[in-house]
Coordinates of C-alpha atoms and ligand atoms in Angstrom, one line a residue:
Chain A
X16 CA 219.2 114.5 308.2
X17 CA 218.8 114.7 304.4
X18 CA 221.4 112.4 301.9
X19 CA 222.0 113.2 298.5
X20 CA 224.2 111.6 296.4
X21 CA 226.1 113.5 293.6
X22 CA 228.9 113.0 290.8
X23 CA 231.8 115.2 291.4
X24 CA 232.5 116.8 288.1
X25 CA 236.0 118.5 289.1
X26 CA 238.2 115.9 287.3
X27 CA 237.3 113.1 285.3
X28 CA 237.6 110.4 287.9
X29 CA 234.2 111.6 288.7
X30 CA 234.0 110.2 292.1
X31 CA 230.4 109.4 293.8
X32 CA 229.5 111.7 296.2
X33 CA 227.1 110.9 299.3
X34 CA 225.9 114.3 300.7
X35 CA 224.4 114.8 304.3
X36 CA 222.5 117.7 305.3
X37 CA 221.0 118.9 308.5
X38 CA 219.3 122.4 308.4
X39 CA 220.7 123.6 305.8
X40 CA 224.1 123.2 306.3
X41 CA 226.3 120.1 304.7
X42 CA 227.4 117.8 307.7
X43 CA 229.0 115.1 306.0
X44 CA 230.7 114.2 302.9
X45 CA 231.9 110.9 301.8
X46 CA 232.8 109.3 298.6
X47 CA 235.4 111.9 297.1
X48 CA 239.1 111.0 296.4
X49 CA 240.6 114.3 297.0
X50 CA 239.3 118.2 298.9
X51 CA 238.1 119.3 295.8
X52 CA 235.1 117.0 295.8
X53 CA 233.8 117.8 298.8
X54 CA 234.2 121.5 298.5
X55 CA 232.7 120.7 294.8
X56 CA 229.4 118.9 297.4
X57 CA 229.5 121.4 299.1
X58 CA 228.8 124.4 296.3
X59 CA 226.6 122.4 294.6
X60 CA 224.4 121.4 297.9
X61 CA 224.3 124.7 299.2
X62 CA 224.8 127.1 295.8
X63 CA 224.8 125.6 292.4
X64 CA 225.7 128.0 289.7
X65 CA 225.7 127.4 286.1
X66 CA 227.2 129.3 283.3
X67 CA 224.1 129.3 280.8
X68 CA 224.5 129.4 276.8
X69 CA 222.1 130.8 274.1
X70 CA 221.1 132.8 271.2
X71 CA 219.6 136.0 271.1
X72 CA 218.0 137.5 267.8
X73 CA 219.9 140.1 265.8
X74 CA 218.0 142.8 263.8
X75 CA 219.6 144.1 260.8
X76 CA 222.4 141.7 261.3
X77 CA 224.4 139.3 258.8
X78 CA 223.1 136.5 260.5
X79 CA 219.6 136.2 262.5
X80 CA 221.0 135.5 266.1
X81 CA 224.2 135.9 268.2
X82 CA 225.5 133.3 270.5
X83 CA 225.8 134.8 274.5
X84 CA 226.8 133.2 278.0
X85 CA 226.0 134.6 281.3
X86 CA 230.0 136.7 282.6
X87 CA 229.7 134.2 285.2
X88 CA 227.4 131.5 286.9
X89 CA 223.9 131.9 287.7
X90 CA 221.9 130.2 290.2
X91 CA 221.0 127.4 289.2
X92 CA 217.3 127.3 289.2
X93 CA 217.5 130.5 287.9
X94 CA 218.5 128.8 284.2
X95 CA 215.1 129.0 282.8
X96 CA 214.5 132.4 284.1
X97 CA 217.5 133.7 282.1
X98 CA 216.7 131.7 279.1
X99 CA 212.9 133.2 279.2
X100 CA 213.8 136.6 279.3
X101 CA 216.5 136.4 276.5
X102 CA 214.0 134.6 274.1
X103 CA 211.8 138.2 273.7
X104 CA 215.1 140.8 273.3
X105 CA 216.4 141.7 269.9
X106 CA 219.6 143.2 269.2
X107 CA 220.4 145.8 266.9
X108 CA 223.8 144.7 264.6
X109 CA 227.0 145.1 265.0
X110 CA 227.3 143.0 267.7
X111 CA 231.3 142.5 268.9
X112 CA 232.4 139.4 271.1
X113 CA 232.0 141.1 275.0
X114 CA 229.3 143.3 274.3
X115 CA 226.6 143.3 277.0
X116 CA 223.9 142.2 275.5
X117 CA 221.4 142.3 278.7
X118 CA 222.5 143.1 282.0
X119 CA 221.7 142.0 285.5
X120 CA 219.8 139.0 283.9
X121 CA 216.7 137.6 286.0
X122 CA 217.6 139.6 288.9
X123 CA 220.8 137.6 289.4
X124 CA 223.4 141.0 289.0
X125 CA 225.1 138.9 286.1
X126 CA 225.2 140.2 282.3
X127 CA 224.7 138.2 279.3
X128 CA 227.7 138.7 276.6
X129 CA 228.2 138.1 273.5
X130 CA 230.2 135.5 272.5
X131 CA 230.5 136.2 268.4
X132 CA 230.1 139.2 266.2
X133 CA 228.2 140.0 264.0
X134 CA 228.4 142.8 261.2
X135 CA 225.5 144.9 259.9
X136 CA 223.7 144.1 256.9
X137 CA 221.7 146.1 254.5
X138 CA 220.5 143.4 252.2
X139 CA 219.2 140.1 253.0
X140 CA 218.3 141.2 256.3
X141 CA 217.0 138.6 258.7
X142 CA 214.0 139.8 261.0
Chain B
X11 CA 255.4 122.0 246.6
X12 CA 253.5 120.6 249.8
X13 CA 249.4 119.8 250.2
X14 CA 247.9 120.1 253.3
X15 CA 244.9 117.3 253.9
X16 CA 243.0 119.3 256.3
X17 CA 239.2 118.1 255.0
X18 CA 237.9 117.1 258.7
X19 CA 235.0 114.5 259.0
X20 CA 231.2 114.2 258.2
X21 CA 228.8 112.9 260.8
X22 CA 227.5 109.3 260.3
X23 CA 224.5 109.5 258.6
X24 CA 221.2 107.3 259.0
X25 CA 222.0 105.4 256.4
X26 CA 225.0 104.1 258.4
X27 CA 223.0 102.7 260.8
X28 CA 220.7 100.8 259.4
X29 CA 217.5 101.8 261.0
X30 CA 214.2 100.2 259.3
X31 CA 211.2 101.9 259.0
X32 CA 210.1 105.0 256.7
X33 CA 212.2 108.0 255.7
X34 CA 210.1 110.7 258.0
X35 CA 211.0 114.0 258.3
X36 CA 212.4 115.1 261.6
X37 CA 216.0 112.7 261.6
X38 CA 218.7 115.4 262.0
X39 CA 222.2 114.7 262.9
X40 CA 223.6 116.2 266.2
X41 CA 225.5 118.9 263.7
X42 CA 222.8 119.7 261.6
X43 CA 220.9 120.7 265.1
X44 CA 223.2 122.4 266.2
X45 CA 223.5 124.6 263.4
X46 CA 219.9 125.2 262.9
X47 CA 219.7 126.3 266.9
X48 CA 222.8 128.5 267.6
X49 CA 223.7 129.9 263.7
X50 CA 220.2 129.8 262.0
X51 CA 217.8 130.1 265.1
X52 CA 215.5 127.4 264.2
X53 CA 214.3 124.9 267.1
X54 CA 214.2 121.6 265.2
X55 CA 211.7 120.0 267.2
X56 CA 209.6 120.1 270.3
X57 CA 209.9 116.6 271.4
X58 CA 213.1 114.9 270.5
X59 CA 214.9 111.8 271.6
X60 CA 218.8 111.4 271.1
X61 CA 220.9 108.8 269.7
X62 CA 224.7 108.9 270.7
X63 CA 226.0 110.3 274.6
X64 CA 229.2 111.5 273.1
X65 CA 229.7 115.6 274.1
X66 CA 228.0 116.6 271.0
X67 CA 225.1 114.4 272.0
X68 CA 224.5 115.5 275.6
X69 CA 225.1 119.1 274.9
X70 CA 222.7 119.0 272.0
X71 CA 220.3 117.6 274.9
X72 CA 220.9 120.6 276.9
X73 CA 220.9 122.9 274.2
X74 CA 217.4 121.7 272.9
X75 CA 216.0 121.8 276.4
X76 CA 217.2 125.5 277.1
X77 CA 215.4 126.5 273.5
X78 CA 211.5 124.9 274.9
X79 CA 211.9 121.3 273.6
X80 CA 211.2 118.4 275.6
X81 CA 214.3 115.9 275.7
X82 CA 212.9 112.5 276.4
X83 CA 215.9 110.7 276.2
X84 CA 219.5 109.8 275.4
X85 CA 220.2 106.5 274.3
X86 CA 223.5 104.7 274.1
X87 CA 224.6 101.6 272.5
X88 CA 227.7 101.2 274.4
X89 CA 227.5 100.3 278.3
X90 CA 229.1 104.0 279.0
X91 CA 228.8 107.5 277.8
X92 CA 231.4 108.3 275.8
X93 CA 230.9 112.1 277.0
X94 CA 232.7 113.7 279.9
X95 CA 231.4 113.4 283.4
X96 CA 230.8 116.9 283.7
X97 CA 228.7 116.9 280.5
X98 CA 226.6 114.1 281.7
X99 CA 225.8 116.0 285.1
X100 CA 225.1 119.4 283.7
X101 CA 223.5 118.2 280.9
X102 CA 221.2 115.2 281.3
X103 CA 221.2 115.3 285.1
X104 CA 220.6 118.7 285.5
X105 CA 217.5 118.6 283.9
X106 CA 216.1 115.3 284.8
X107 CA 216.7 114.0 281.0
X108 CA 217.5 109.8 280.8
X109 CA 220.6 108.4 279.7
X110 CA 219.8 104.9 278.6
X111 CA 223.5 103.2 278.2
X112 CA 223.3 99.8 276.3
X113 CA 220.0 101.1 274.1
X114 CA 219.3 101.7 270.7
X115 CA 216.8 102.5 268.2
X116 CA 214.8 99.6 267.0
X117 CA 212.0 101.5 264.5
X118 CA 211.0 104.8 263.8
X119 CA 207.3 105.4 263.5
X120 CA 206.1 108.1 261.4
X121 CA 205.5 108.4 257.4
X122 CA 205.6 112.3 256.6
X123 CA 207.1 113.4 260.1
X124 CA 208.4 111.0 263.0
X125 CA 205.8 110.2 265.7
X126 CA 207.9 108.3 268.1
X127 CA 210.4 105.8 268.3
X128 CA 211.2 102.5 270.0
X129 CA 213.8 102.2 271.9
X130 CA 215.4 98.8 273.4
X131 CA 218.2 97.0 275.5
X132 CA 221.4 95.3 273.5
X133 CA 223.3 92.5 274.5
X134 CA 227.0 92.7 274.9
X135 CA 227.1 92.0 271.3
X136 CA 225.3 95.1 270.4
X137 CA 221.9 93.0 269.3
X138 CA 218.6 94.5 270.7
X139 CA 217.2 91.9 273.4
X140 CA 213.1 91.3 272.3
X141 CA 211.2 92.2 275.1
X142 CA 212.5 95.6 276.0
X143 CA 211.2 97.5 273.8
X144 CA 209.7 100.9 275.2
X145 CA 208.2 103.3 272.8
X146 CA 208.6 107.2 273.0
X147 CA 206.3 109.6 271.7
X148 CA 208.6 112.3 269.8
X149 CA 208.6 114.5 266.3
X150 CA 212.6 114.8 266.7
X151 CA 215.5 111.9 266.4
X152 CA 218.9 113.5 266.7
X153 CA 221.8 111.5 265.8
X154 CA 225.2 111.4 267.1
X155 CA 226.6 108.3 266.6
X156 CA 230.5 109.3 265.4
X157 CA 232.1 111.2 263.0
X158 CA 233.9 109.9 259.8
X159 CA 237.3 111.6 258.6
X160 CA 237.0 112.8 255.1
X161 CA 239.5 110.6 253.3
X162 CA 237.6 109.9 249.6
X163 CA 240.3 112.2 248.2
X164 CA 243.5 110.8 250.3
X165 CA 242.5 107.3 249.3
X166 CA 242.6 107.9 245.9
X167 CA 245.9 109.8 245.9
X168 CA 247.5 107.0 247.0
X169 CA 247.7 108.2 250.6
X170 CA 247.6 104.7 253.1
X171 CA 245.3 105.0 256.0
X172 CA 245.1 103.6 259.4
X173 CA 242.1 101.0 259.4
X174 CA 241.5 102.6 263.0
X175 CA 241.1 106.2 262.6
X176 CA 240.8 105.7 259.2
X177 CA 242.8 108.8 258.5
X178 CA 246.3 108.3 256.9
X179 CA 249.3 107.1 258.6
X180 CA 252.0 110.3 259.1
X181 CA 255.5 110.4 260.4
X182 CA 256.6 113.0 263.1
X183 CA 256.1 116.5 260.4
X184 CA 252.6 114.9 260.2
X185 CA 253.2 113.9 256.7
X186 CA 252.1 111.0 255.0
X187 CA 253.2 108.3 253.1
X188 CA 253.1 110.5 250.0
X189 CA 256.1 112.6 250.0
X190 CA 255.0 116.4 250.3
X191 CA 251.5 115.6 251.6
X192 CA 250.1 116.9 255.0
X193 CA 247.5 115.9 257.2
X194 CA 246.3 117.7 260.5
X195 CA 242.8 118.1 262.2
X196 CA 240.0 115.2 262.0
X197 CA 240.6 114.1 259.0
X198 CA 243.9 112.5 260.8
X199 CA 242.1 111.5 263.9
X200 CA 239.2 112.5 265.2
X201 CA 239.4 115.5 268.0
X202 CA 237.1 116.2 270.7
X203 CA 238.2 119.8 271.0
X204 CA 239.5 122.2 268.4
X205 CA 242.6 123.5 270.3
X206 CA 244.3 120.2 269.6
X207 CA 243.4 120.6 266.2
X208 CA 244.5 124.0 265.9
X209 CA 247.6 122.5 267.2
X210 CA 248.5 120.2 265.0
X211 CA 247.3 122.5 261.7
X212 CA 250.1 124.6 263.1
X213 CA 252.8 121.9 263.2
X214 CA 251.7 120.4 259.4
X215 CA 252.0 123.8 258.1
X216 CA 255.4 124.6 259.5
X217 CA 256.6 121.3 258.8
X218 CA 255.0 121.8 255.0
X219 CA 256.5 125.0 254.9
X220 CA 259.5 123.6 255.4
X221 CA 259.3 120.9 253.2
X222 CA 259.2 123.6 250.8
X223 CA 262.1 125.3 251.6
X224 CA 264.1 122.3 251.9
X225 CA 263.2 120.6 248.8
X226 CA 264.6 124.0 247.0
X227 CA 268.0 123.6 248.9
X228 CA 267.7 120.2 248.0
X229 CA 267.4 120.8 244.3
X230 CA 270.6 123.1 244.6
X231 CA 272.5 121.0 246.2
X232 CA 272.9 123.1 249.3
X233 CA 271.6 120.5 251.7
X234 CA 272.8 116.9 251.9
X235 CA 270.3 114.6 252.6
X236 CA 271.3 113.1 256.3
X237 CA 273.7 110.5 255.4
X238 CA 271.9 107.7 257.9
X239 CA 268.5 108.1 259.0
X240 CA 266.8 106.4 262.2
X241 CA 263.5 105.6 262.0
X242 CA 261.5 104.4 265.9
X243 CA 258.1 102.8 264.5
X244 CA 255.5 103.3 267.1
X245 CA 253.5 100.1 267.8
X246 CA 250.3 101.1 270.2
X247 CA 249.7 97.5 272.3
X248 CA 247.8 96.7 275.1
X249 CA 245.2 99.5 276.0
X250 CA 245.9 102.0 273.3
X251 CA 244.1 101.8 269.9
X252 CA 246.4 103.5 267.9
X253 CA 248.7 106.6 268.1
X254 CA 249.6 109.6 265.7
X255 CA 252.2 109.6 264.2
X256 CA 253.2 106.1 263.8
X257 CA 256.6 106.5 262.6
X258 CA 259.3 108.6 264.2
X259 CA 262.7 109.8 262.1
X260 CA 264.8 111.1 264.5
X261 CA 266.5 113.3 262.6
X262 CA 263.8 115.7 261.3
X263 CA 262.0 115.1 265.0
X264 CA 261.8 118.5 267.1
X265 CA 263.0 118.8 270.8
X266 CA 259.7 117.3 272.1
X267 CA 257.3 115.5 270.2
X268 CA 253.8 115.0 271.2
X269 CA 252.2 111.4 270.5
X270 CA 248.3 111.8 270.2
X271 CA 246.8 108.3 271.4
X272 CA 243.3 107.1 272.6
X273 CA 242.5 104.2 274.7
X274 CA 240.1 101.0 274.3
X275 CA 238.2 101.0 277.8
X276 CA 237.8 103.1 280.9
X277 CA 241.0 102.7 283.3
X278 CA 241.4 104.1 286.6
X279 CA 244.3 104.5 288.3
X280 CA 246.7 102.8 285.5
X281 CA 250.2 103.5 284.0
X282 CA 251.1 104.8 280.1
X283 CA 254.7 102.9 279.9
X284 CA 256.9 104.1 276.7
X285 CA 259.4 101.5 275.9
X286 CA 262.2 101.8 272.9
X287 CA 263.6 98.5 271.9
X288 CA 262.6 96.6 275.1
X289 CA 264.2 100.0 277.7
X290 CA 261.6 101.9 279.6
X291 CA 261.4 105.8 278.3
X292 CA 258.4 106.7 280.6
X293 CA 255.9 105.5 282.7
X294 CA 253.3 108.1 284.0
X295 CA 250.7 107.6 286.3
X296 CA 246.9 108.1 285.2
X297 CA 244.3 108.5 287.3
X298 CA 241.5 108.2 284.7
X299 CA 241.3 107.5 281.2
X300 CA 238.5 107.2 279.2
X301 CA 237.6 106.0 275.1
X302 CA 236.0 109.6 274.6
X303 CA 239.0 111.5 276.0
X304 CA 242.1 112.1 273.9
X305 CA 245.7 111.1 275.8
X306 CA 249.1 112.3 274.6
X307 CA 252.5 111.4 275.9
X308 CA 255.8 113.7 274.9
X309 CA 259.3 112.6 274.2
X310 CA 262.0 114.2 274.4
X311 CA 264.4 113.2 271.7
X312 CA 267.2 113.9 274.5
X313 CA 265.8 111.0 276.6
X314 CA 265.2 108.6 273.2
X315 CA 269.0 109.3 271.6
X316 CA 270.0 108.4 275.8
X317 CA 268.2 105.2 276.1
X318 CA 269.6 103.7 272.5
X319 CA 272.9 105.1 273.3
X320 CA 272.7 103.3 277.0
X321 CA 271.7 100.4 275.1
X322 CA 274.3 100.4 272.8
X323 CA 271.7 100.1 269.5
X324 CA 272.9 101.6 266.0
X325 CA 270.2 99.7 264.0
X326 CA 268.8 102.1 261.6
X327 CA 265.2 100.8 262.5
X328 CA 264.1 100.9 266.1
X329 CA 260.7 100.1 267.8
X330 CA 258.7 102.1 270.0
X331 CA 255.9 100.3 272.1
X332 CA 252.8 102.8 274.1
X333 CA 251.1 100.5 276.4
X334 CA 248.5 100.7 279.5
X335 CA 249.6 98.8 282.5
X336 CA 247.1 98.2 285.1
X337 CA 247.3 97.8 288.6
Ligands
FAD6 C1 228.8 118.6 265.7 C2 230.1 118.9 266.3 C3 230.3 119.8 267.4 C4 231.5 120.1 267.9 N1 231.5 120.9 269.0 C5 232.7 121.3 269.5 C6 232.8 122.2 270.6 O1 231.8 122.7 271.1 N2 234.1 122.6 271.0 C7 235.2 122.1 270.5 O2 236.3 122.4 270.9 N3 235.1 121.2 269.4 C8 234.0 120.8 268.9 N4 233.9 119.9 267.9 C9 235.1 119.4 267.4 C10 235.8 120.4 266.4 O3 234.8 121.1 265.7 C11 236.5 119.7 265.4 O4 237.5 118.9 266.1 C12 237.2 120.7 264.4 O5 236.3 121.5 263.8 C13 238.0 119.9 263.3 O6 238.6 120.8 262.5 P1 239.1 120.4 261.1 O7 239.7 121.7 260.5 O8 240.0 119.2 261.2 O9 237.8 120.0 260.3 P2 236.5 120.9 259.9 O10 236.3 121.9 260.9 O11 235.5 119.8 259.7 O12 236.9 121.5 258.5 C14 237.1 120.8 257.3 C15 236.7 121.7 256.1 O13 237.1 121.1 254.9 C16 236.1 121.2 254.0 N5 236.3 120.2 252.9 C17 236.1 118.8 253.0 N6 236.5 118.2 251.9 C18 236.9 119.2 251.0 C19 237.3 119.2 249.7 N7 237.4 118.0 249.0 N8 237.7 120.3 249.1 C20 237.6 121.5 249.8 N9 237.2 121.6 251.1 C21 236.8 120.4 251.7 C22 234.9 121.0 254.8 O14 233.7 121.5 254.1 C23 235.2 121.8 256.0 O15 234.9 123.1 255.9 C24 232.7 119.6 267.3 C25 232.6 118.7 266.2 C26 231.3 118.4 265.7 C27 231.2 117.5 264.5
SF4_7 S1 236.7 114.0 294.4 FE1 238.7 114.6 293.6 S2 239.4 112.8 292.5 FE2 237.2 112.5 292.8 S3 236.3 113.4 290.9 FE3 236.4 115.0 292.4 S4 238.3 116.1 292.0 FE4 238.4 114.1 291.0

């Protein structure tokens, strides 16, 4: 049996969790105050997902990057993946908030949107 | 005519904290960072240490660490973050980075560019403990260690502040002691999220607006000014540092009016008890409340007009105490 102890991040109580595993699956949780900490254990044992934030470059654009997020959460371990691949694609303005600015990032099936615009700009144009 | 003081806060600087040592390159505050990362696309540093585990602090730590820098550490004067739990996890935890609660900086090496700095255990009273040092190699110190509310100009209006938030005392239309003159946002207080300060930048300028308005019906005699006026003066006591507004008249107050409070220490499963003159208003049950999170309690002028009619009080000047009570 495997133990791991988390801090559930569901309200701001922020119980301690203890976590037991065996094969695999989550036998035990202890610690939380309320359900939603062990179902919060339970996610984050078996299938942690983060929403991931970051910059991409812009070409021809008002300003030389444009803040994205992933439409939903990505695997966790898959965080530097997605950051990785994002740091080498450049983006030809306009940008509008929602655009898709890569899809299906690092394999995961999720897209990376845009979370600002940005206008095209003929002078003073950032490369 | 009405002014609106809306001129937010600047970070605390170095210079505010006294750290000895050379004037290196590589000291950024959290903001500056920030701004350089996510508008200008510039990576500050590649091995960086952080002062300060407010949000901006830990998600600065994340932020940096996503971009290719090493994070080496947060450190922490105080014996807690004063960052949301789910900030801590996602953002230190996640990625293995320290948080090192009751640390500070001691010295910053480095003469052209910073080469590492030593960190070191305080005492309750905030004094590093000899001993603990522990240096850390690093060409990056961000700081966020608080934010200060613009008030230069409000000071020299005339405008009185609050020695806590150092933003200026209002009534309930968020004006000041200045007839006419506004406030709103984190020059008033500061605000860990910008819906609350959208908010209240909503309320000044209605309640400025209609300052306006009124002033001109004043001046033509259209509008009586209200023959009595009661006034509740909000005294924040045990627990709660200090509350905006401060001053209540009840006859310009809305329907509901929202009092904007923050608390000393961490309390769990505690009570926020609203008394008027002595008579309970409310008492509502907290959970969990922290320094770094912003509480609010709303009144209902309903219930306050009730409880001083109950209690048979026709004073013009009332008093209205926001306290903690723990279990
Ligand atoms: C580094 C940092 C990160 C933050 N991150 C987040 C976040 O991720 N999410 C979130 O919800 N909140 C965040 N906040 C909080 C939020 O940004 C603030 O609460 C909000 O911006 C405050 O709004 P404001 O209008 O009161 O002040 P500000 O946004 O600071 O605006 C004040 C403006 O007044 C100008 N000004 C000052 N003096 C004068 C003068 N004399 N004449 C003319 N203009 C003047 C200033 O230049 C500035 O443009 C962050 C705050 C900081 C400092
Ligand atoms: S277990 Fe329940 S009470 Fe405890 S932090 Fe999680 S959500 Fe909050």
């Amino acid at each position: 049996m495997e133990k791991r102890k988390l801090i559930c991040i569901c309200c701001p109580m922020g119980c301690r969790l203890q976590v037991s595993t065996e094969e695999g699956k989550v036998v035990s949780v202890t610690g939380n105050t309320c359900p939603r900490g062990a179902a919060y254990a339970e996610k984050e044992v078996m299938n942690p997902t983060r929403i991931v934030t970051t910059t991409v470059r812009i070409v021809g654009g008002s300003e030389p990057v444009v803040s994205v997020k992933t439409a939903q959460g990505i695997p966790k371990e898959k965080i530097f993946a997605c950051v990785r691949e994002l740091e080498s694609v450049e983006i030809e303005a306009s940008v509008t908030i929602g655009d898709v600015i890569f899809p299906n990032i690092a394999g995961t099936g999720v897209d990376v949107l845009a979370t600002k615009n940005v206008q095209k700009c003929t002078k003073n144009v950032h490369k | 005519m009405a002014v609106i003081l809306a001129m937010g806060c600047r970070e605390r600087s170095r210079g505010a904290l006294n750290i000895p040592g050379y004037r290196p390159a590589g000291i950024y505050s959290a903001g500056t960072a920030q701004r350089l990362v996510n508008i200008e696309g510039y990576l500050p540093g590649r091995r960086v240490v952080i002062l300060g585990s407010g949000d901006i602090g830990l998600i600065m730590a994340r932020r940096m660490t996503l971009e290719g820098a090493q994070v080496q550490a947060v450190a922490e004067l105080m014996p807690y973050s004063g960052g949301l739990k789910r900030n801590i996890v996602q953002c230190l935890d996640d990625y293995g980075i320290p948080l090192k609660l009751s640390h500070t900086v001691v010295d910053i090496k480095g003469k052209e560019r910073v080469e590492g700095i030593m960190l070191a255990r305080v005492d309750e009273k905030s004094r590093p403990i000899p001993g603990t040092e522990e240096f850390y190699e690093c060409d990056t110190l961000l700081l966020s260690v608080g934010l200060i509310p613009e008030n230069e100009l409000s000071g020299q209006m005339g405008v009185i502040l609050n020695p806590v938030t150092s933003g200026p005392v209002v009534n309930e239309s968020l004006e000041t002691n200045l007839e006419g003159v506004f406030a709103c946002g984190n020059v008033l207080h500061v605000h860990d999220l910008v819906d609350f300060v959208s908010e209240e930048a909503k309320a000044a300028g209605k309640n400025a607006a209609y300052y306006v308005k009124r002033s001109k019906y004043e001046a033509e005699g259209e509008e009586k000014k209200a023959s009595r006026q009661t006034t509740i003066w909000i005294h924040p006591e045990y627990g709660v540092r200090y509350t905006v507004p401060s001053v209540l008249h009840m006859q310009r107050m809305a329907e509901e009016q929202v009092i904007r409070f923050r608390v000393g220490n961490e309390y769990k499963n505690s009570v926020i008890r609203v008394e008027l003159d002595g008579n309970l208003v409310q008492g509502r049950k907290r959970p969990v409340m922290a320094p770094g999170e912003m509480e609010q309690v709303k009144l209902k002028k309903k219930e306050l007009s009730a409880v001083l009619e109950k209690a048979g009080r026709t004073e013009a000047a009332h008093h209205l105490v926001i306290r903690v009570e723990e279990n």
